[in-house]
Amino acid sequence: VASFDSSELRIMDVLGNAQTVYYPLDEEGGYIGVNSTICSEMRLFFGNNTITRLRFETAPEGKLEPMGAVNHKEIRLEGFDWQTESRPKSLDDLFGPPLRVLPERKTTTATPRAARPRATAPAESPPAAPSGRRGKN
């Protein structure tokens, strides 16, 4: 589930089988280590198109290990396929272009046809009103 502010992603909730492999940075921009966490639910907060904060909501299990103690190929998320070329870059990419407004149709007035005599059916007599009596008249 994702929340947008204007055209930017602000919050994303991962519901069910949330996994992350995250490389946190120190104040100088160097890697602290590798955080690998599994949980039932996760909330990611975004600013300037980057993750600013992660919150592991339900039953998190994880660890932060030093960079040199981790085999980085083995900790990749199974089945994850980073497809940057197909990444949506605008709301139109997510929801399609805005609906096109059709131009107003020009209306023309039809020239009346010449009056032709028409055959008409004879008018039917309205049904007789009930007399209220039964039997002979």
mmCIF file of C-alpha atoms in Angstrom:
data_model
loop_
_atom_site.group_PDB
_atom_site.id
_atom_site.type_symbol
_atom_site.label_atom_id
_atom_site.label_comp_id
_atom_site.label_asym_id
_atom_site.label_seq_id
_atom_site.Cartn_x
_atom_site.Cartn_y
_atom_site.Cartn_z
ATOM 1 C CA VAL A 1 0.000 0.000 0.000
ATOM 2 C CA ALA A 2 1.514 3.346 -0.981
ATOM 3 C CA SER A 3 0.712 6.961 -0.114
ATOM 4 C CA PHE A 4 1.656 9.834 -2.399
ATOM 5 C CA ASP A 5 2.009 13.542 -1.711
ATOM 6 C CA SER A 6 1.683 15.471 -4.939
ATOM 7 C CA SER A 7 3.709 13.255 -7.291
ATOM 8 C CA GLU A 8 6.140 11.805 -4.733
ATOM 9 C CA LEU A 9 5.967 8.558 -2.823
ATOM 10 C CA ARG A 10 5.817 9.298 0.934
ATOM 11 C CA ILE A 11 4.856 6.066 2.740
ATOM 12 C CA MET A 12 4.789 2.439 1.652
ATOM 13 C CA ASP A 13 3.385 -0.386 3.762
ATOM 14 C CA VAL A 14 4.495 -3.950 3.087
ATOM 15 C CA LEU A 15 1.860 -6.335 4.409
ATOM 16 C CA GLY A 16 2.874 -9.970 4.805
ATOM 17 C CA ASN A 17 6.292 -11.573 4.353
ATOM 18 C CA ALA A 18 8.295 -8.345 4.448
ATOM 19 C CA GLN A 19 12.022 -8.760 3.944
ATOM 20 C CA THR A 20 14.811 -6.229 3.692
ATOM 21 C CA VAL A 21 18.530 -6.171 3.108
ATOM 22 C CA TYR A 22 19.597 -2.673 3.996
ATOM 23 C CA TYR A 23 22.982 -0.943 4.060
ATOM 24 C CA PRO A 24 22.741 1.847 6.667
ATOM 25 C CA LEU A 25 25.158 4.781 6.455
ATOM 26 C CA ASP A 26 26.957 6.745 9.147
ATOM 27 C CA GLU A 27 26.996 10.584 9.329
ATOM 28 C CA GLU A 28 29.929 10.758 6.903
ATOM 29 C CA GLY A 29 28.216 8.532 4.289
ATOM 30 C CA GLY A 30 30.200 5.363 5.019
ATOM 31 C CA TYR A 31 28.509 1.983 5.365
ATOM 32 C CA ILE A 32 27.930 0.811 8.949
ATOM 33 C CA GLY A 33 27.149 -2.748 7.952
ATOM 34 C CA VAL A 34 24.329 -4.852 6.525
ATOM 35 C CA ASN A 35 20.894 -5.063 8.151
ATOM 36 C CA SER A 36 18.944 -8.155 7.129
ATOM 37 C CA THR A 37 15.420 -8.313 8.581
ATOM 38 C CA ILE A 38 12.292 -10.431 8.097
ATOM 39 C CA CYS A 39 8.923 -9.429 9.577
ATOM 40 C CA SER A 40 5.181 -9.645 8.977
ATOM 41 C CA GLU A 41 4.710 -5.937 8.231
ATOM 42 C CA MET A 42 7.027 -3.070 7.423
ATOM 43 C CA ARG A 43 6.532 0.669 6.846
ATOM 44 C CA LEU A 44 8.953 2.678 4.707
ATOM 45 C CA PHE A 45 9.039 6.481 4.811
ATOM 46 C CA PHE A 46 10.319 8.461 1.821
ATOM 47 C CA GLY A 47 11.613 11.964 1.211
ATOM 48 C CA ASN A 48 13.322 13.315 -1.905
ATOM 49 C CA ASN A 49 12.772 9.943 -3.601
ATOM 50 C CA THR A 50 14.858 8.039 -1.035
ATOM 51 C CA ILE A 51 14.036 5.978 2.055
ATOM 52 C CA THR A 52 14.376 8.223 5.101
ATOM 53 C CA ARG A 53 13.214 5.747 7.735
ATOM 54 C CA LEU A 54 12.157 2.100 8.110
ATOM 55 C CA ARG A 55 9.816 0.769 10.753
ATOM 56 C CA PHE A 56 9.433 -2.974 11.285
ATOM 57 C CA GLU A 57 5.861 -3.383 12.540
ATOM 58 C CA THR A 58 5.146 -7.002 13.428
ATOM 59 C CA ALA A 59 7.470 -9.735 14.757
ATOM 60 C CA PRO A 60 10.769 -8.514 13.281
ATOM 61 C CA GLU A 61 13.744 -10.883 13.230
ATOM 62 C CA GLY A 62 16.976 -9.397 12.009
ATOM 63 C CA LYS A 63 20.584 -8.538 12.614
ATOM 64 C CA LEU A 64 23.130 -5.896 11.732
ATOM 65 C CA GLU A 65 26.454 -7.386 10.684
ATOM 66 C CA PRO A 66 29.758 -5.726 9.723
ATOM 67 C CA MET A 67 30.329 -5.321 5.971
ATOM 68 C CA GLY A 68 33.272 -7.722 5.912
ATOM 69 C CA ALA A 69 31.396 -10.493 7.761
ATOM 70 C CA VAL A 70 28.701 -10.900 5.097
ATOM 71 C CA ASN A 71 28.651 -12.772 1.795
ATOM 72 C CA HIS A 72 26.776 -10.119 -0.212
ATOM 73 C CA LYS A 73 25.727 -12.501 -2.990
ATOM 74 C CA GLU A 74 24.122 -14.918 -0.521
ATOM 75 C CA ILE A 75 22.014 -12.273 1.244
ATOM 76 C CA ARG A 76 20.233 -11.091 -1.888
ATOM 77 C CA LEU A 77 16.475 -11.429 -1.697
ATOM 78 C CA GLU A 78 15.331 -14.590 -3.459
ATOM 79 C CA GLY A 79 13.404 -13.825 -6.624
ATOM 80 C CA PHE A 80 14.096 -10.079 -6.447
ATOM 81 C CA ASP A 81 14.606 -8.548 -9.885
ATOM 82 C CA TRP A 82 15.550 -4.864 -9.871
ATOM 83 C CA GLN A 83 14.042 -3.493 -13.099
ATOM 84 C CA THR A 84 15.053 0.158 -13.216
ATOM 85 C CA GLU A 85 14.119 0.545 -16.879
ATOM 86 C CA SER A 86 10.469 -0.359 -16.184
ATOM 87 C CA ARG A 87 10.232 1.723 -12.998
ATOM 88 C CA PRO A 88 7.308 4.167 -13.078
ATOM 89 C CA LYS A 89 8.579 7.722 -13.365
ATOM 90 C CA SER A 90 5.274 9.576 -13.101
ATOM 91 C CA LEU A 91 1.669 9.120 -11.988
ATOM 92 C CA ASP A 92 0.741 8.615 -15.647
ATOM 93 C CA ASP A 93 3.067 5.587 -15.686
ATOM 94 C CA LEU A 94 1.096 4.119 -12.759
ATOM 95 C CA PHE A 95 -2.454 5.046 -13.674
ATOM 96 C CA GLY A 96 -2.290 5.785 -17.412
ATOM 97 C CA PRO A 97 -2.606 9.147 -19.138
ATOM 98 C CA PRO A 98 -5.469 11.431 -18.171
ATOM 99 C CA LEU A 99 -8.707 10.763 -19.991
ATOM 100 C CA ARG A 100 -8.951 12.585 -23.265
ATOM 101 C CA VAL A 101 -11.799 15.072 -23.507
ATOM 102 C CA LEU A 102 -13.540 14.690 -26.823
ATOM 103 C CA PRO A 103 -14.310 17.887 -28.715
ATOM 104 C CA GLU A 104 -17.908 18.987 -28.682
ATOM 105 C CA ARG A 105 -19.840 17.591 -31.622
ATOM 106 C CA LYS A 106 -21.256 20.102 -34.040
ATOM 107 C CA THR A 107 -24.982 19.724 -34.358
ATOM 108 C CA THR A 108 -26.712 20.400 -37.619
ATOM 109 C CA THR A 109 -30.341 21.090 -38.111
ATOM 110 C CA ALA A 110 -31.952 18.670 -40.525
ATOM 111 C CA THR A 111 -33.956 20.015 -43.402
ATOM 112 C CA PRO A 112 -37.526 18.838 -42.952
ATOM 113 C CA ARG A 113 -38.710 16.313 -45.502
ATOM 114 C CA ALA A 114 -41.556 17.212 -47.722
ATOM 115 C CA ALA A 115 -44.877 16.427 -46.113
ATOM 116 C CA ARG A 116 -46.181 13.121 -47.378
ATOM 117 C CA PRO A 117 -49.665 11.837 -46.807
ATOM 118 C CA ARG A 118 -49.649 8.914 -44.465
ATOM 119 C CA ALA A 119 -52.173 6.166 -44.134
ATOM 120 C CA THR A 120 -53.613 6.118 -40.660
ATOM 121 C CA ALA A 121 -55.531 3.381 -38.909
ATOM 122 C CA PRO A 122 -59.115 4.199 -37.955
ATOM 123 C CA ALA A 123 -59.454 5.346 -34.392
ATOM 124 C CA GLU A 124 -60.630 2.619 -32.089
ATOM 125 C CA SER A 125 -63.662 3.087 -29.933
ATOM 126 C CA PRO A 126 -62.831 3.217 -26.264
ATOM 127 C CA PRO A 127 -63.935 0.125 -24.317
ATOM 128 C CA ALA A 128 -67.464 0.261 -22.977
ATOM 129 C CA ALA A 129 -67.772 1.248 -19.347
ATOM 130 C CA PRO A 130 -69.145 -1.491 -17.097
ATOM 131 C CA SER A 131 -72.862 -1.045 -16.434
ATOM 132 C CA GLY A 132 -72.763 -2.507 -12.986
ATOM 133 C CA ARG A 133 -75.463 -5.028 -13.855
ATOM 134 C CA ARG A 134 -75.015 -8.679 -14.579
ATOM 135 C CA GLY A 135 -77.119 -10.896 -16.696
ATOM 136 C CA LYS A 136 -79.610 -9.627 -19.328
ATOM 137 C CA ASN A 137 -79.739 -6.038 -20.473
#
